[in-house]
Each structure stands twice: as C-alpha cells, then as structure tokens.
Coordinates of C-alpha atoms in Angstrom, one line a residue:
X254 CA 67.1 -17.9 18.7
X255 CA 63.3 -17.9 18.8
X256 CA 63.1 -20.3 15.9
X257 CA 64.8 -23.0 18.0
X258 CA 61.7 -23.1 20.3
X259 CA 59.2 -23.4 17.4
X260 CA 59.6 -27.2 16.8
X261 CA 60.5 -28.1 20.4
X262 CA 59.3 -25.6 23.1
X263 CA 61.7 -26.9 25.7
X264 CA 65.5 -26.7 25.3
X265 CA 68.4 -27.6 27.5
X266 CA 71.0 -24.8 27.5
X267 CA 74.3 -24.1 29.3
X268 CA 75.2 -20.6 30.1
X269 CA 78.2 -19.4 32.2
X270 CA 78.7 -23.0 33.4
X271 CA 75.1 -23.4 34.6
X272 CA 72.8 -26.2 33.3
X273 CA 69.5 -24.6 32.5
X274 CA 66.2 -25.2 30.6
X275 CA 64.7 -22.6 28.3
X276 CA 61.0 -23.0 27.6
X277 CA 57.9 -21.3 26.2
X278 CA 54.6 -22.3 27.9
X279 CA 51.2 -22.6 26.2
X280 CA 50.5 -19.0 27.1
X281 CA 53.5 -17.8 25.2
X282 CA 55.5 -16.9 28.3
X283 CA 59.2 -17.6 28.3
X284 CA 61.1 -19.1 31.2
X285 CA 64.6 -20.1 32.1
X286 CA 65.0 -22.5 35.0
X287 CA 67.7 -24.6 36.6
X288 CA 67.6 -28.0 34.9
X289 CA 67.2 -30.3 37.9
X290 CA 63.7 -30.5 39.5
X291 CA 63.7 -29.4 43.1
X292 CA 61.9 -32.7 44.1
X293 CA 64.2 -35.6 43.0
X294 CA 66.6 -33.8 40.6
X295 CA 65.1 -35.2 37.4
X296 CA 65.8 -33.1 34.3
X297 CA 63.2 -30.4 33.4
X298 CA 64.6 -30.5 29.8
X299 CA 62.0 -33.2 29.3
X300 CA 59.3 -31.1 31.0
X301 CA 55.8 -30.5 29.7
X302 CA 54.8 -26.9 28.9
X303 CA 51.4 -26.0 30.4
X304 CA 49.1 -23.0 30.3
X305 CA 51.5 -21.4 32.8
X306 CA 54.9 -22.8 33.5
X307 CA 56.8 -26.1 33.0
X308 CA 55.8 -29.4 34.6
X309 CA 58.4 -32.0 35.6
X310 CA 58.0 -35.3 33.7
X311 CA 58.8 -37.4 36.8
X312 CA 56.2 -36.5 39.4
X313 CA 54.4 -33.5 37.8
X314 CA 55.7 -30.6 39.9
X315 CA 54.8 -27.4 38.1
X316 CA 57.1 -24.4 38.0
X317 CA 56.3 -20.8 37.0
X318 CA 58.7 -18.6 35.0
X319 CA 59.9 -17.0 38.3
X320 CA 60.8 -20.5 39.7
X321 CA 58.0 -20.7 42.1
X322 CA 56.5 -24.2 42.5
X323 CA 52.8 -24.0 41.7
X324 CA 51.6 -27.6 41.9
X325 CA 52.7 -31.0 43.5
X326 CA 50.1 -33.5 42.3
X327 CA 51.0 -36.3 44.8
X328 CA 51.1 -34.0 47.8
X329 CA 48.2 -33.1 50.1
X330 CA 46.0 -30.3 48.8
X331 CA 47.3 -27.8 51.3
X332 CA 49.8 -25.5 49.5
X333 CA 52.3 -24.9 52.4
X334 CA 54.9 -27.3 50.9
X335 CA 54.7 -26.0 47.4
X336 CA 54.9 -22.4 48.6
X337 CA 58.3 -23.1 50.2
X338 CA 59.7 -24.5 46.9
X339 CA 61.4 -22.1 44.4
X340 CA 64.0 -23.1 41.9
X341 CA 66.6 -20.9 40.3
X342 CA 65.1 -18.8 37.6
X343 CA 66.5 -16.0 35.4
X344 CA 64.7 -13.3 33.5
X345 CA 64.5 -13.7 29.7
X346 CA 63.5 -11.2 27.0
X347 CA 62.9 -11.3 23.2
X348 CA 64.3 -8.8 20.7
X349 CA 64.9 -9.0 17.0
X350 CA 64.2 -12.7 16.8
X351 CA 66.6 -13.6 19.6
X352 CA 66.1 -14.6 23.2
X353 CA 68.3 -12.9 25.8
X354 CA 68.9 -14.1 29.4
X355 CA 70.3 -12.2 32.4
X356 CA 72.2 -14.2 34.9
X357 CA 73.5 -11.5 37.2
X358 CA 72.2 -9.8 40.4
X359 CA 68.9 -8.0 40.4
X360 CA 67.6 -5.6 39.3
X361 CA 68.4 -6.6 35.8
X362 CA 69.7 -3.9 33.5
X363 CA 68.0 -2.8 30.3
X364 CA 68.4 -5.0 27.3
X365 CA 70.6 -3.0 24.8
X366 CA 68.7 -2.1 21.6
X367 CA 71.5 -2.7 19.1
X368 CA 70.6 -1.5 15.6
X369 CA 70.4 -4.9 13.9
X370 CA 67.9 -6.1 16.6
X371 CA 65.8 -2.9 16.5
X372 CA 65.6 -2.0 12.8
X373 CA 62.1 -2.0 11.2
X374 CA 61.5 -3.4 7.7
X375 CA 64.5 -5.7 7.9
X376 CA 65.1 -9.3 6.7
X377 CA 67.0 -11.3 9.4
X378 CA 68.8 -14.5 9.6
X379 CA 70.9 -16.1 12.4
X380 CA 73.6 -18.7 12.4
X381 CA 75.4 -20.3 15.3
X382 CA 78.3 -22.5 16.2
X383 CA 79.8 -23.9 19.4
X384 CA 83.6 -23.5 19.7
X385 CA 85.5 -25.7 22.1
X386 CA 87.6 -22.9 23.5
X387 CA 87.5 -20.3 26.2
X388 CA 85.4 -17.2 25.3
X389 CA 88.4 -14.8 25.5
X390 CA 90.2 -16.7 22.7
X391 CA 87.2 -16.3 20.5
X392 CA 86.9 -12.5 21.3
X393 CA 90.6 -12.1 20.5
X394 CA 90.3 -13.8 17.2
X395 CA 87.7 -11.1 16.2
X396 CA 90.1 -8.4 17.3
X397 CA 92.9 -9.8 15.1
X398 CA 92.4 -8.5 11.5
X399 CA 96.0 -9.7 10.6
X400 CA 94.9 -13.3 10.5
X401 CA 92.4 -12.8 7.7
X402 CA 95.0 -12.6 4.9
X403 CA 96.9 -15.7 6.0
X404 CA 94.3 -18.0 7.6
X405 CA 91.5 -17.3 5.2
X406 CA 93.8 -16.6 2.3
X407 CA 97.1 -18.3 2.1
X408 CA 96.3 -21.3 4.3
X409 CA 92.9 -21.9 2.6
X410 CA 94.7 -21.6 -0.8
X411 CA 97.2 -24.2 0.3
X412 CA 94.4 -26.4 1.6
X413 CA 92.5 -26.1 -1.7
X414 CA 95.7 -26.8 -3.7
X415 CA 95.9 -30.2 -2.2
X416 CA 92.3 -31.0 -2.9
X417 CA 91.6 -29.4 -6.3
X418 CA 94.2 -27.2 -8.1
X419 CA 91.5 -25.6 -10.4
X420 CA 89.5 -24.5 -7.4
X421 CA 92.6 -23.1 -5.7
X422 CA 93.4 -21.1 -8.8
X423 CA 89.8 -19.7 -9.0
X424 CA 89.9 -18.8 -5.3
X425 CA 93.2 -16.9 -5.6
X426 CA 91.9 -15.1 -8.7
X427 CA 88.4 -14.2 -7.4
X428 CA 88.1 -14.5 -3.6
X429 CA 91.4 -14.4 -1.8
X430 CA 91.6 -11.6 0.8
X431 CA 94.1 -8.8 0.0
X432 CA 97.1 -7.7 2.0
X433 CA 96.2 -5.6 5.1
X434 CA 98.1 -2.4 4.6
X435 CA 97.0 -0.5 7.8
X436 CA 95.4 -1.5 11.1
X437 CA 94.0 1.0 13.6
X438 CA 92.1 0.7 16.9
X439 CA 90.1 3.2 18.9
X440 CA 88.7 3.1 22.4
X441 CA 85.2 4.4 22.4
X442 CA 82.8 4.7 25.4
X443 CA 81.5 1.2 25.0
X444 CA 84.5 -0.8 23.9
X445 CA 87.0 -1.0 21.0
X446 CA 86.7 0.0 17.4
X447 CA 88.8 -2.0 14.9
X448 CA 89.6 -0.7 11.4
X449 CA 91.8 -2.2 8.7
X450 CA 92.7 -0.9 5.2
X451 CA 93.2 -3.3 2.3
X452 CA 92.6 -1.4 -0.9
X453 CA 90.9 1.9 -0.4
X454 CA 90.1 4.3 2.4
X455 CA 86.5 4.4 1.3
X456 CA 85.9 0.7 2.0
X457 CA 83.7 0.0 5.1
X458 CA 86.4 -2.0 6.8
X459 CA 88.5 1.2 7.1
X460 CA 85.9 4.0 7.0
X461 CA 83.6 2.4 9.6
X462 CA 85.3 -0.7 10.8
X463 CA 83.8 -3.1 13.3
X464 CA 83.0 -2.4 17.0
X465 CA 83.4 -4.7 19.9
X466 CA 80.9 -3.6 22.6
X467 CA 82.4 -4.8 25.9
X468 CA 82.6 -7.6 26.7
X469 CA 81.8 -9.7 23.6
X470 CA 79.3 -8.2 21.2
X471 CA 80.6 -7.3 17.7
X472 CA 78.9 -4.9 15.3
X473 CA 79.9 -4.8 11.7
X474 CA 78.5 -3.8 8.3
X475 CA 76.7 -0.8 6.9
X476 CA 73.4 1.0 7.7
X477 CA 71.6 -1.2 5.2
X478 CA 73.3 -4.6 5.7
X479 CA 74.9 -5.4 9.1
X480 CA 75.5 -8.1 11.6
X481 CA 75.8 -8.5 15.3
X482 CA 78.0 -11.3 16.7
X483 CA 77.4 -12.5 20.2
X484 CA 80.3 -14.5 21.8
X485 CA 78.6 -16.2 24.7
X486 CA 80.6 -18.2 27.3
X487 CA 78.8 -21.6 27.8
X488 CA 81.4 -22.7 30.3
X489 CA 85.2 -22.2 30.8
X490 CA 86.1 -24.2 27.6
X491 CA 83.1 -23.7 25.2
X492 CA 81.8 -20.6 23.5
X493 CA 78.7 -20.0 21.5
X494 CA 79.4 -18.0 18.3
X495 CA 76.1 -16.5 17.3
X496 CA 75.9 -14.2 14.3
X497 CA 72.6 -12.3 13.7
X498 CA 72.4 -10.6 10.3
X499 CA 69.9 -8.1 9.0
X500 CA 69.4 -6.4 5.6
X501 CA 67.2 -3.4 5.0
X502 CA 66.1 -3.3 1.3
X503 CA 64.6 0.2 1.6
X504 CA 61.0 -0.7 1.2
X505 CA 58.3 -1.4 3.8
X506 CA 58.2 -5.1 4.9
X507 CA 55.8 -7.0 7.1
X508 CA 57.4 -8.5 10.3
X509 CA 59.1 -11.8 9.7
X510 CA 56.9 -14.6 11.1
X511 CA 60.0 -16.8 11.6
X512 CA 63.7 -15.9 11.4
X513 CA 65.8 -18.6 9.9
X514 CA 68.4 -20.2 12.2
X515 CA 71.3 -22.3 10.9
X516 CA 73.8 -24.3 12.8
X517 CA 77.2 -23.9 11.1
X518 CA 79.6 -26.4 12.6
X519 CA 83.3 -25.8 12.6
X520 CA 83.9 -29.5 13.2
X521 CA 82.5 -32.3 11.1
X522 CA 80.9 -35.5 12.3
X523 CA 84.3 -37.2 11.8
X524 CA 85.8 -34.9 14.4
X525 CA 87.9 -33.0 11.8
X526 CA 87.8 -29.2 11.3
X527 CA 85.6 -28.1 8.3
X528 CA 88.5 -26.3 6.6
X529 CA 86.4 -25.6 3.5
X530 CA 84.7 -22.9 5.4
X531 CA 86.0 -19.7 7.0
X532 CA 84.1 -20.7 10.2
X533 CA 86.0 -24.0 10.3
X534 CA 89.3 -22.3 9.7
X535 CA 88.7 -20.0 12.7
X536 CA 87.7 -23.0 14.7
X537 CA 91.0 -24.7 13.9
X538 CA 93.1 -21.6 14.8
X539 CA 91.2 -21.0 18.0
X540 CA 90.7 -24.5 19.3
X541 CA 94.3 -25.7 18.7
X542 CA 95.5 -23.0 21.1
X543 CA 94.1 -25.2 23.8
X544 CA 90.9 -25.0 25.8
X545 CA 92.4 -22.1 27.8
X546 CA 95.5 -20.9 26.0
X547 CA 98.7 -20.2 27.9
X548 CA 99.0 -16.4 27.4
X549 CA 102.2 -16.3 29.5
X550 CA 103.9 -18.2 26.6
X551 CA 102.8 -15.8 23.9
X552 CA 105.1 -13.4 22.0
X553 CA 102.9 -10.5 20.8
X554 CA 103.8 -8.2 18.0
X555 CA 102.8 -4.8 16.8
X556 CA 99.8 -6.1 14.9
X557 CA 98.4 -7.5 18.2
X558 CA 97.5 -4.1 19.5
X559 CA 93.8 -5.0 19.5
X560 CA 94.4 -7.9 21.9
X561 CA 96.5 -5.7 24.2
X562 CA 93.9 -2.9 24.3
X563 CA 91.2 -5.5 25.0
X564 CA 93.1 -7.1 27.8
X565 CA 93.8 -3.7 29.4
X566 CA 90.1 -2.9 29.1
X567 CA 89.1 -6.2 30.7
X568 CA 91.5 -5.7 33.6
X569 CA 90.1 -2.2 34.1
X570 CA 86.5 -3.5 34.2
X571 CA 87.4 -6.3 36.6
X572 CA 89.0 -3.8 38.9
X573 CA 85.9 -1.6 38.7
X574 CA 83.6 -4.6 39.4
X575 CA 85.6 -5.4 42.5
X576 CA 84.9 -1.8 43.7
X577 CA 81.2 -2.3 43.0
X578 CA 81.0 -0.3 39.8
X579 CA 78.8 -1.4 36.8
X580 CA 80.9 -2.5 33.8
X581 CA 80.6 -0.4 30.7
X582 CA 77.6 -1.4 28.6
X583 CA 75.4 -2.1 31.6
X584 CA 72.5 0.1 30.9
X585 CA 69.9 1.2 33.4
X586 CA 67.9 3.6 31.4
X587 CA 64.8 1.9 30.0
X588 CA 64.1 4.8 27.6
X589 CA 67.5 4.5 25.9
X590 CA 67.2 4.6 22.1
X591 CA 68.8 2.4 19.4
X592 CA 72.5 1.7 19.7
X593 CA 74.2 2.4 16.3
X594 CA 77.7 2.3 14.9
X595 CA 80.0 4.2 17.2
X596 CA 81.9 7.3 16.1
X597 CA 85.6 7.4 16.6
X598 CA 86.3 9.3 19.8
X599 CA 89.9 10.2 19.0
X600 CA 92.6 9.5 16.5
X601 CA 93.4 5.8 16.0
X602 CA 95.9 4.1 18.2
X603 CA 99.2 3.6 16.2
X604 CA 100.7 0.1 15.8
X605 CA 103.0 0.6 18.7
X606 CA 102.4 0.2 22.4
X607 CA 104.8 0.5 25.4
X608 CA 103.8 -2.9 26.7
X609 CA 103.1 -4.8 23.5
X610 CA 106.2 -7.0 23.5
X611 CA 106.1 -7.9 27.2
X612 CA 102.3 -7.8 28.0
X613 CA 101.4 -10.3 30.6
X614 CA 98.7 -10.0 33.2
X615 CA 97.8 -12.8 35.7
X616 CA 94.4 -11.3 36.0
X617 CA 93.4 -12.4 32.5

C-alpha cells in the first residue's frame, strides 16, 4: 500500500520467495530492487533515497530504479566499473492507492484496472495480514462458502460462550451467519464465480456472488461498496492477505491524499490465534492444516466443488504455461477498460462432480 511508504520510504519485502526492497526516491519514482547490494551484499533495506535512486548505506553505491549502478564514491572517476554493475530490478506501478510489482519475464503485461482500483469519487481503505500457510490454502478458504456457518458461526459462538455467555447470546441473536441453503459455482473467462444462498435470492451473495480472478484476486460486493482481495505468495509457506475496500457515496469527491492501511493480525503477540475476529478464525483453520497441507490425505465432499474446479483450472493453466501460453488474466492490451463484476457465462455447476470424492492431482 502507498501509505506504508509515507513514513518510511524504504521497505523490505518478500515476494515469491525473493528478498527485495521497495523504495520511493526524492523525485517520487518507485523502485523494487534485490535486497543485497552488488558490492559487499549489505542490505539496501537501510538504503538512502536520493534525487534519483537508492544509495547503499555501507559504501554509497547508488542504484537507479532499473537496477543500474549510477555511482561508486570510493572508486576512480571513470565509469567503466559502475556501467558493468546492474542489480535485479522489477517494474512497479501504482493504482488505486496500491503498489503492484511484476516479477515475470519481460515485456510486462498491462496492470488490470479492476473496478475498486479504478473508480472515481470513492473512499478507500486497505487492510493486510500475513498468513503462515501456502497461498493455495488461502485461496481455497475463499472458495469454501460452507465454512462460514460453522467456523464464523457455531465455532465462534462456542468460543464466546466460554468467555462471556451474554456476548455469546447477543452474537447468536444478532450476528450469527445463517445456514447456507444452496451453493453454485460458474467458470467464467477469467476464473471462478462463487454464489451461495442463505435467505433470499435477491441477496448479493446469490444474485452477484464473488469472483476469483485467476490465480488469486477476489472481487466481492456491489457497484457502490466493494472489495478486492489480493492473495499474494510471499514464499512457499507465507501468504499476504490484502483487502482493498472502496465505497462510492454517489457524490463528487476530491482524490484521497492518503489511503488508510491497517495491519490486521490473525495471531497475537502471545502467539495465539486472535479468535475474537473472523480474520483470526480463518487464520486458525488455514494455518493448522500445516504450512503446505497434505491434499492426498483429504476426503472432499459435494460442498467442496469450488476447490475441485479451482484445482482443475490451476492444472489447465500450468499445462498451458508449459506450452508457452499466457495464463488467463495476463492482459497485453494497454487500452483495456475497467474490469467489473463478471456475468455468469452459463448455468451454475451443480453440487456434484464425477471426480469430487477421489480428486487427487500430484501437479498441485
């Protein structure tokens, strides 16, 4: 989030298992570089932002946003040595108050203009949490509407009952999620659409649902109040859960000077899950599966159709990538407009599937 660079313009980040440094220099330019300096491997996370680039705190080597070394203060004035030094650098781009990085092969695709990021006259807020589990477990939790009634309902009621009976009774009376009567999934051109019915067919969870844009971006809400959730693999066993929310009040608004960012931990300072919050309950259920869960030991049921469809989609996209194809959602058209809620492409998948009780794939 842009806000995280306002107080401290240099930030160590881990993405896809790489140790990197995100910074904004004094000219306002963003850069994303490998953390170790090319000289003696000191950390650029303690670097000094300059008019252009980031300077190593150890011997002052200066790097531009493209990774090129610009200065080496202790070396002779001739530039032949500096010209030969270029560190790993990745392109970064800002949209809707967030900073996006591309770590793949060049040329970089177009940054998708999802509705929540592109809306004018919107009030935005972002919250994030690091989950100590493989990214696929976090994605599959999102594609599992059946857990809401029990994890965030019955389990939370049981937890509250042991802490404060009055609060438990109030929760059951006013806030407990209802029974999920129907679940449906659609494949659309960019991923999977999940819908679930609790009380009425006019409620947004059934009429519109939530869309998972492959591989791990989730769109939910309405045309006035919506969220985008980005599930970002930090490494094999840690995932960044980043939810970006926007509300359009229907009146013209000036651009937000600063978009609030909140860190919402699922684990407290004592190492225990924060079970008083839905975020902590999801943490508990996801992390206790193990850092990388043993899917060969699972026993999936009919309500797990979303997981099955996603795993099939993932396998398809892996096979396509091995052939040299772009995965879905890799966009190359720079003039593409805003990406809005998807329309259902066909009738929903029923809660049956020929492989649902025996699905196992070593590719996942």
